[in-house]
């Protein structure tokens, strides 16, 4: 109810009458459109192009201020030195106003359980936020807020609260390694959640670790098709072998699909988050636009997006190369739906190239799949042992 009242109070002019101008600054009065994200992980980019780098991605229902638009994008003002851009298809305009309404924050409250730190920030509406992974931890920013007589309850060590500067609240978390983080909406604000590094059993690193395996494609989405083999089937068979190998080592393993069916990309991510997974691994087979290029490029490759996932991707890559003797196709930075989540730690693996006959024959061999799965489990174990150092 408070959110509805707040939005109504902001509504001064209708979108059609006041926000259809090309540049709102030209009308003489600074006007903003209050934009609400329609989907989880709505991307805000550094330029008005769907191929531009993401500056931040926010959850459904969170809001931003736009001061300009073109045919496809809103220009977003976050109070930073440069503007950012959000595609219109991802947002709804809730109101048009003459100036930003900066929300006042007078309290931040810390809590924790065995697995994560939780920081509650009270707000009438959920404002835009961003994350930046640092060499020594994590930086969280909350935009369009002010802090007056800020009360910080139950503050934990490792956290540094920097009160609002230029209407931006900053919270820094100091840690040698990250193991997942996110923001969740709350009926009275938002909750910043940061996973603690798990207590790993050195002899059985996978014991108690929650892992979601995503067998890529499925149903009408066949993926790569070569030599009469469909990628979706290979992905599922390998994923089932990986599940067996990891469960044998004590992991709690879930699969986004157990049979040949279609599952949307974001439903796969939501499944992993609903299972409260520590790690999300998406299993695929690779191809090339021109199959003839497979002479020069083939082999196993891993993909990550968030820096926190690099160590896992690298650990998997090294172990898989040992086992398969495939060509090294690299540890690669890539913005995929299954690599972008910040919670859980997310990596996508291209096990090999189905368009390479030698690799296809191995990847469809049950004995090889079992050996591959064992290497997969060892790669995750090595990553978890690395975390023990911290």
Short mmCIF file of C-alpha atoms in Angstrom, two decimals:
data_model
loop_
_atom_site.label_atom_id
_atom_site.label_comp_id
_atom_site.label_asym_id
_atom_site.label_seq_id
_atom_site.Cartn_x
_atom_site.Cartn_y
_atom_site.Cartn_z
CA UNK A 1 0.00 0.00 0.00
CA UNK A 2 2.85 2.42 0.85
CA UNK A 3 4.42 1.76 -2.54
CA UNK A 4 1.15 2.46 -4.36
CA UNK A 5 0.62 5.67 -2.39
CA UNK A 6 4.18 6.75 -3.10
CA UNK A 7 3.81 6.18 -6.83
CA UNK A 8 0.51 8.02 -6.96
CA UNK A 9 2.05 10.98 -5.17
CA UNK A 10 4.79 11.08 -7.81
CA UNK A 11 2.38 11.11 -10.73
CA UNK A 12 2.15 14.67 -12.05
CA UNK A 13 1.83 14.38 -15.80
CA UNK A 14 0.91 11.48 -18.03
CA UNK A 15 3.58 9.67 -20.01
CA UNK A 16 1.98 10.47 -23.37
CA UNK A 17 1.82 14.20 -22.68
CA UNK A 18 5.10 14.83 -20.91
CA UNK A 19 7.61 12.13 -21.73
CA UNK A 20 7.26 11.83 -25.49
CA UNK A 21 9.80 14.60 -26.12
CA UNK A 22 13.18 13.61 -27.54
CA UNK A 23 15.19 15.34 -24.80
CA UNK A 24 13.45 16.25 -21.57
CA UNK A 25 16.15 18.76 -20.68
CA UNK A 26 15.09 20.85 -23.70
CA UNK A 27 11.68 21.67 -22.19
CA UNK A 28 13.25 23.98 -19.61
CA UNK A 29 12.19 22.00 -16.54
CA UNK A 30 14.08 18.83 -15.53
CA UNK A 31 11.52 16.05 -15.79
CA UNK A 32 12.03 12.38 -15.06
CA UNK A 33 10.09 9.26 -15.83
CA UNK A 34 9.95 6.75 -13.01
CA UNK A 35 10.78 3.41 -14.70
CA UNK A 36 9.98 0.03 -13.16
CA UNK A 37 11.79 -3.16 -14.25
CA UNK A 38 9.41 -5.80 -15.65
CA UNK A 39 11.74 -8.79 -15.32
CA UNK A 40 14.41 -10.14 -13.01
CA UNK A 41 17.93 -9.25 -14.15
CA UNK A 42 16.75 -6.32 -16.26
CA UNK A 43 19.95 -5.01 -17.92
CA UNK A 44 21.05 -1.39 -17.68
CA UNK A 45 23.79 -0.80 -20.25
CA UNK A 46 26.61 1.67 -20.86
CA UNK A 47 25.26 2.63 -24.32
CA UNK A 48 21.89 2.50 -26.15
CA UNK A 49 22.57 -0.85 -27.81
CA UNK A 50 21.46 -4.35 -26.90
CA UNK A 51 25.09 -5.41 -27.45
CA UNK A 52 26.53 -2.81 -25.08
CA UNK A 53 28.12 -3.95 -21.84
CA UNK A 54 25.84 -4.29 -18.82
CA UNK A 55 26.55 -1.80 -16.04
CA UNK A 56 24.01 -3.38 -13.71
CA UNK A 57 21.09 -5.79 -13.74
CA UNK A 58 18.19 -5.38 -11.35
CA UNK A 59 15.29 -7.47 -10.16
CA UNK A 60 11.67 -7.11 -11.17
CA UNK A 61 9.84 -4.25 -9.45
CA UNK A 62 12.91 -2.09 -8.77
CA UNK A 63 12.84 1.45 -10.14
CA UNK A 64 15.09 3.94 -11.95
CA UNK A 65 14.83 7.53 -13.20
CA UNK A 66 14.95 8.25 -16.94
CA UNK A 67 15.60 11.75 -18.30
CA UNK A 68 15.61 10.99 -22.04
CA UNK A 69 14.43 8.41 -24.54
CA UNK A 70 14.92 7.31 -28.13
CA UNK A 71 12.94 4.77 -30.12
CA UNK A 72 14.18 1.76 -28.16
CA UNK A 73 15.88 2.95 -24.97
CA UNK A 74 15.40 5.11 -21.89
CA UNK A 75 18.41 7.09 -20.69
CA UNK A 76 18.89 6.39 -17.00
CA UNK A 77 20.28 8.90 -14.50
CA UNK A 78 21.96 7.15 -11.56
CA UNK A 79 23.79 10.21 -10.29
CA UNK A 80 27.05 8.91 -11.77
CA UNK A 81 29.26 10.90 -14.13
CA UNK A 82 27.81 9.16 -17.20
CA UNK A 83 24.29 8.17 -18.23
CA UNK A 84 23.17 4.58 -18.73
CA UNK A 85 20.53 2.96 -20.91
CA UNK A 86 17.62 0.55 -20.47
CA UNK A 87 15.65 -1.06 -23.30
CA UNK A 88 12.01 -0.02 -23.27
CA UNK A 89 10.77 -3.59 -23.62
CA UNK A 90 12.14 -4.38 -20.15
CA UNK A 91 10.38 -1.57 -18.27
CA UNK A 92 7.11 0.22 -17.57
CA UNK A 93 6.72 3.93 -16.88
CA UNK A 94 4.97 4.44 -13.54
CA UNK A 95 5.00 8.25 -13.37
CA UNK A 96 6.53 11.42 -14.79
CA UNK A 97 7.83 14.01 -12.30
CA UNK A 98 9.66 17.32 -12.22
CA UNK A 99 12.50 16.15 -9.99
CA UNK A 100 13.83 13.02 -8.37
CA UNK A 101 12.34 11.99 -5.05
CA UNK A 102 15.32 11.02 -2.94
CA UNK A 103 14.34 8.45 -0.33
CA UNK A 104 15.62 8.98 3.19
CA UNK A 105 17.26 6.08 5.01
CA UNK A 106 17.69 6.28 8.76
CA UNK A 107 18.40 2.63 9.57
CA UNK A 108 20.35 -0.34 8.24
CA UNK A 109 19.98 -3.65 10.03
CA UNK A 110 22.38 -6.62 9.88
CA UNK A 111 21.49 -10.28 10.42
CA UNK A 112 23.05 -13.63 9.53
CA UNK A 113 22.54 -17.38 9.52
CA UNK A 114 24.93 -20.26 8.92
CA UNK A 115 25.16 -19.63 5.19
CA UNK A 116 24.85 -15.88 4.59
CA UNK A 117 24.91 -12.30 5.82
CA UNK A 118 21.69 -10.34 5.41
CA UNK A 119 21.42 -6.55 5.36
CA UNK A 120 17.96 -4.99 5.48
CA UNK A 121 17.48 -1.46 4.09
CA UNK A 122 13.99 0.06 4.56
CA UNK A 123 12.52 1.80 1.50
CA UNK A 124 9.06 2.81 0.26
CA UNK A 125 9.99 1.59 -3.22
CA UNK A 126 12.96 -0.50 -4.29
CA UNK A 127 15.54 1.80 -5.86
CA UNK A 128 18.16 0.82 -8.43
CA UNK A 129 21.36 -0.78 -7.16
CA UNK A 130 24.63 -2.10 -8.56
CA UNK A 131 27.40 -4.51 -7.59
CA UNK A 132 31.11 -4.31 -8.33
CA UNK A 133 33.47 -7.13 -7.49
CA UNK A 134 36.75 -5.81 -6.10
CA UNK A 135 40.14 -7.45 -5.61
CA UNK A 136 39.45 -7.52 -1.87
CA UNK A 137 35.68 -8.00 -1.78
CA UNK A 138 32.42 -6.52 -3.00
CA UNK A 139 30.98 -3.02 -3.43
CA UNK A 140 27.21 -2.49 -3.33
CA UNK A 141 25.65 0.83 -4.32
CA UNK A 142 22.07 1.97 -3.75
CA UNK A 143 20.99 4.99 -5.81
CA UNK A 144 18.74 7.99 -5.17
CA UNK A 145 18.82 7.84 -1.37
CA UNK A 146 20.00 10.06 1.46
CA UNK A 147 21.16 9.08 4.94
CA UNK A 148 20.29 11.25 7.94
CA UNK A 149 21.24 10.23 11.47
CA UNK A 150 21.85 6.74 10.16
CA UNK A 151 21.39 3.97 12.73
CA UNK A 152 23.32 0.76 12.00
CA UNK A 153 22.08 -2.21 14.00
CA UNK A 154 24.11 -5.37 14.67
CA UNK A 155 26.89 -4.46 12.23
CA UNK A 156 29.22 -7.34 11.33
CA UNK A 157 32.95 -7.23 10.84
CA UNK A 158 34.22 -6.88 7.30
CA UNK A 159 31.52 -4.39 6.33
CA UNK A 160 32.07 -0.69 5.74
CA UNK A 161 29.04 1.61 5.41
CA UNK A 162 29.66 4.83 3.47
CA UNK A 163 26.69 7.20 3.99
CA UNK A 164 25.03 8.74 0.98
CA UNK A 165 27.24 10.88 -1.24
CA UNK A 166 25.62 12.38 -4.33
CA UNK A 167 22.52 10.40 -3.34
CA UNK A 168 24.40 7.07 -3.48
CA UNK A 169 24.74 4.79 -0.46
CA UNK A 170 27.78 2.48 -0.59
CA UNK A 171 28.35 -0.72 1.36
CA UNK A 172 31.70 -2.47 1.04
CA UNK A 173 32.33 -6.04 2.14
CA UNK A 174 35.96 -7.02 2.63
CA UNK A 175 36.78 -10.66 1.90
CA UNK A 176 39.56 -12.55 0.07
CA UNK A 177 36.99 -14.59 -1.89
CA UNK A 178 33.33 -14.28 -2.87
CA UNK A 179 30.86 -17.16 -2.95
CA UNK A 180 27.64 -15.55 -4.17
CA UNK A 181 25.59 -12.43 -3.50
CA UNK A 182 22.25 -10.95 -4.48
CA UNK A 183 19.50 -8.46 -3.63
CA UNK A 184 16.00 -9.62 -2.78
CA UNK A 185 12.87 -7.44 -2.60
CA UNK A 186 11.24 -7.07 0.81
CA UNK A 187 7.76 -5.74 1.52
CA UNK A 188 9.38 -2.87 3.43
CA UNK A 189 12.53 -2.37 1.38
CA UNK A 190 15.28 -4.68 0.16
CA UNK A 191 17.69 -7.25 1.55
CA UNK A 192 21.31 -7.48 0.47
CA UNK A 193 22.50 -11.09 0.87
CA UNK A 194 26.11 -12.28 0.78
CA UNK A 195 26.99 -15.94 1.07
CA UNK A 196 29.68 -16.97 3.49
CA UNK A 197 32.53 -19.13 2.25
CA UNK A 198 31.37 -22.68 3.08
CA UNK A 199 33.12 -24.86 5.61
CA UNK A 200 34.70 -27.43 3.32
CA UNK A 201 35.70 -30.92 4.37
CA UNK A 202 39.20 -31.31 2.91
CA UNK A 203 38.80 -35.07 2.43
CA UNK A 204 35.28 -34.79 0.98
CA UNK A 205 35.00 -31.23 -0.35
CA UNK A 206 31.66 -31.85 -2.05
CA UNK A 207 29.96 -33.12 1.11
CA UNK A 208 26.84 -31.05 1.75
CA UNK A 209 27.44 -28.70 -1.20
CA UNK A 210 24.25 -27.93 -3.14
CA UNK A 211 24.75 -28.15 -6.89
CA UNK A 212 22.30 -27.64 -9.75
CA UNK A 213 23.17 -29.27 -13.05
CA UNK A 214 21.61 -27.74 -16.13
CA UNK A 215 21.48 -30.03 -19.17
CA UNK A 216 21.36 -27.43 -21.94
CA UNK A 217 18.53 -27.27 -24.49
CA UNK A 218 15.74 -29.89 -24.51
CA UNK A 219 12.36 -30.47 -26.13
CA UNK A 220 12.05 -28.51 -29.35
CA UNK A 221 15.43 -26.90 -28.69
CA UNK A 222 17.81 -29.51 -30.09
CA UNK A 223 21.02 -27.49 -29.91
CA UNK A 224 23.87 -28.63 -32.15
CA UNK A 225 23.01 -31.41 -34.60
CA UNK A 226 25.86 -33.31 -36.25
CA UNK A 227 26.47 -36.84 -37.51
CA UNK A 228 22.90 -37.77 -36.54
CA UNK A 229 23.48 -36.70 -32.92
CA UNK A 230 21.48 -33.99 -31.12
CA UNK A 231 23.17 -31.89 -28.46
CA UNK A 232 20.21 -31.93 -26.07
CA UNK A 233 20.55 -35.73 -25.69
CA UNK A 234 24.31 -35.64 -25.09
CA UNK A 235 23.90 -32.86 -22.53
CA UNK A 236 21.35 -34.87 -20.58
CA UNK A 237 23.37 -38.09 -20.59
CA UNK A 238 26.54 -36.35 -19.42
CA UNK A 239 24.64 -34.38 -16.77
CA UNK A 240 23.20 -37.61 -15.35
CA UNK A 241 26.67 -39.09 -15.09
CA UNK A 242 27.96 -35.94 -13.39
CA UNK A 243 25.09 -36.16 -10.92
CA UNK A 244 26.07 -39.72 -10.00
CA UNK A 245 29.72 -38.76 -9.58
CA UNK A 246 28.95 -35.77 -7.38
CA UNK A 247 26.35 -37.54 -5.24
CA UNK A 248 28.88 -40.31 -4.64
CA UNK A 249 31.18 -37.63 -3.21
CA UNK A 250 28.50 -36.28 -0.88
CA UNK A 251 26.99 -33.38 -2.85
CA UNK A 252 23.29 -32.56 -2.93
CA UNK A 253 22.52 -32.49 -6.64
CA UNK A 254 19.47 -31.24 -8.54
CA UNK A 255 18.79 -31.10 -12.28
CA UNK A 256 16.89 -28.42 -14.19
CA UNK A 257 15.56 -31.18 -16.42
CA UNK A 258 15.66 -34.97 -16.02
CA UNK A 259 14.18 -35.81 -19.39
CA UNK A 260 13.79 -34.41 -22.89
CA UNK A 261 11.69 -31.31 -22.30
CA UNK A 262 11.90 -27.58 -22.93
CA UNK A 263 12.84 -25.32 -19.99
CA UNK A 264 13.30 -21.58 -20.50
CA UNK A 265 16.66 -20.05 -19.64
CA UNK A 266 15.33 -17.94 -16.80
CA UNK A 267 13.30 -20.82 -15.41
CA UNK A 268 16.58 -22.71 -15.16
CA UNK A 269 18.12 -19.87 -13.16
CA UNK A 270 15.03 -19.59 -10.96
CA UNK A 271 15.15 -23.34 -10.30
CA UNK A 272 18.74 -23.08 -9.06
CA UNK A 273 17.87 -20.17 -6.80
CA UNK A 274 14.76 -21.90 -5.44
CA UNK A 275 16.98 -24.86 -4.52
CA UNK A 276 19.33 -22.40 -2.78
CA UNK A 277 22.19 -23.87 -4.79
CA UNK A 278 25.81 -23.06 -4.02
CA UNK A 279 26.90 -23.78 -7.59
CA UNK A 280 25.10 -23.79 -10.96
CA UNK A 281 26.73 -25.71 -13.81
CA UNK A 282 25.29 -25.59 -17.33
CA UNK A 283 26.35 -28.44 -19.62
CA UNK A 284 26.61 -27.93 -23.41
CA UNK A 285 28.33 -29.11 -26.60
CA UNK A 286 29.86 -26.63 -29.01
CA UNK A 287 29.71 -25.80 -32.71
CA UNK A 288 30.87 -23.12 -35.15
CA UNK A 289 29.06 -21.01 -37.79
CA UNK A 290 31.34 -22.57 -40.40
CA UNK A 291 31.86 -26.29 -39.57
CA UNK A 292 35.06 -26.32 -41.65
CA UNK A 293 36.71 -24.09 -39.01
CA UNK A 294 36.61 -27.01 -36.57
CA UNK A 295 40.02 -28.02 -37.97
CA UNK A 296 41.50 -25.06 -36.08
CA UNK A 297 39.09 -24.64 -33.19
CA UNK A 298 37.69 -27.44 -31.08
CA UNK A 299 38.06 -28.96 -27.63
CA UNK A 300 36.69 -28.25 -24.16
CA UNK A 301 35.98 -24.70 -22.96
CA UNK A 302 34.51 -23.09 -19.84
CA UNK A 303 32.61 -19.82 -19.60
CA UNK A 304 32.04 -17.37 -16.74
CA UNK A 305 30.66 -13.84 -16.40
CA UNK A 306 31.16 -12.70 -12.81
CA UNK A 307 34.79 -12.56 -11.60
CA UNK A 308 33.90 -14.66 -8.54
CA UNK A 309 33.21 -17.60 -10.90
CA UNK A 310 36.57 -17.50 -12.68
CA UNK A 311 38.34 -19.80 -10.21
CA UNK A 312 35.63 -22.45 -10.59
CA UNK A 313 35.73 -22.19 -14.40
CA UNK A 314 39.53 -22.48 -14.41
CA UNK A 315 39.55 -25.44 -12.00
CA UNK A 316 37.02 -27.30 -14.15
CA UNK A 317 38.94 -26.50 -17.32
CA UNK A 318 42.23 -27.85 -16.02
CA UNK A 319 40.75 -31.11 -14.74
CA UNK A 320 38.69 -31.71 -17.89
CA UNK A 321 41.74 -31.17 -20.09
CA UNK A 322 43.67 -33.76 -18.09
CA UNK A 323 40.92 -36.33 -18.48
CA UNK A 324 39.82 -35.78 -22.07
CA UNK A 325 43.12 -34.81 -23.70
CA UNK A 326 40.94 -32.50 -25.80
CA UNK A 327 42.30 -29.27 -27.19
CA UNK A 328 42.17 -26.34 -24.77
CA UNK A 329 39.36 -24.02 -25.94
CA UNK A 330 39.99 -21.67 -23.04
CA UNK A 331 38.46 -20.17 -19.92
CA UNK A 332 36.23 -17.56 -21.52
CA UNK A 333 34.34 -14.47 -20.36
CA UNK A 334 30.79 -14.59 -21.74
CA UNK A 335 27.46 -12.94 -20.95
CA UNK A 336 25.02 -15.87 -21.02
CA UNK A 337 21.77 -16.21 -19.10
CA UNK A 338 23.31 -19.18 -17.26
CA UNK A 339 26.59 -17.39 -16.40
CA UNK A 340 25.20 -14.02 -15.31
CA UNK A 341 23.61 -14.96 -11.95
CA UNK A 342 25.62 -13.72 -8.97
CA UNK A 343 23.97 -16.30 -6.74
CA UNK A 344 24.71 -19.16 -7.10
CA UNK A 345 28.25 -19.26 -8.51
CA UNK A 346 27.54 -19.97 -12.18
CA UNK A 347 29.65 -21.55 -14.93
CA UNK A 348 28.81 -22.96 -18.37
CA UNK A 349 30.89 -25.80 -19.84
CA UNK A 350 31.17 -26.63 -23.53
CA UNK A 351 32.31 -30.25 -23.18
CA UNK A 352 33.51 -30.48 -26.76
CA UNK A 353 32.53 -29.87 -30.37
CA UNK A 354 29.89 -32.22 -31.75
CA UNK A 355 30.86 -31.10 -35.25
CA UNK A 356 34.29 -32.67 -34.64
CA UNK A 357 33.81 -36.38 -35.38
CA UNK A 358 36.51 -37.54 -32.96
CA UNK A 359 35.07 -35.51 -30.08
CA UNK A 360 31.50 -36.50 -30.95
CA UNK A 361 32.40 -40.20 -30.82
CA UNK A 362 33.98 -39.79 -27.40
CA UNK A 363 31.23 -37.59 -25.95
CA UNK A 364 28.57 -40.11 -26.96
CA UNK A 365 30.50 -43.06 -25.47
CA UNK A 366 29.09 -44.09 -22.06
CA UNK A 367 32.48 -45.07 -20.63
CA UNK A 368 33.97 -41.74 -21.68
CA UNK A 369 30.96 -39.90 -20.21
CA UNK A 370 31.60 -41.56 -16.84
CA UNK A 371 35.29 -40.61 -16.95
CA UNK A 372 34.32 -37.10 -18.00
CA UNK A 373 31.86 -36.86 -15.08
CA UNK A 374 34.56 -37.97 -12.63
CA UNK A 375 36.86 -35.22 -13.90
CA UNK A 376 34.00 -32.76 -13.57
CA UNK A 377 33.54 -33.71 -9.89
CA UNK A 378 37.29 -33.44 -9.27
CA UNK A 379 37.36 -29.99 -10.82
CA UNK A 380 34.67 -28.74 -8.44
CA UNK A 381 36.45 -30.41 -5.50
CA UNK A 382 39.70 -28.61 -6.38
CA UNK A 383 37.84 -25.30 -6.47
CA UNK A 384 36.31 -25.94 -3.05
CA UNK A 385 39.70 -26.87 -1.59
CA UNK A 386 41.00 -23.56 -2.94
CA UNK A 387 38.31 -21.79 -0.91
CA UNK A 388 39.55 -23.49 2.28
CA UNK A 389 42.66 -21.31 2.07
CA UNK A 390 40.44 -18.36 2.98
#
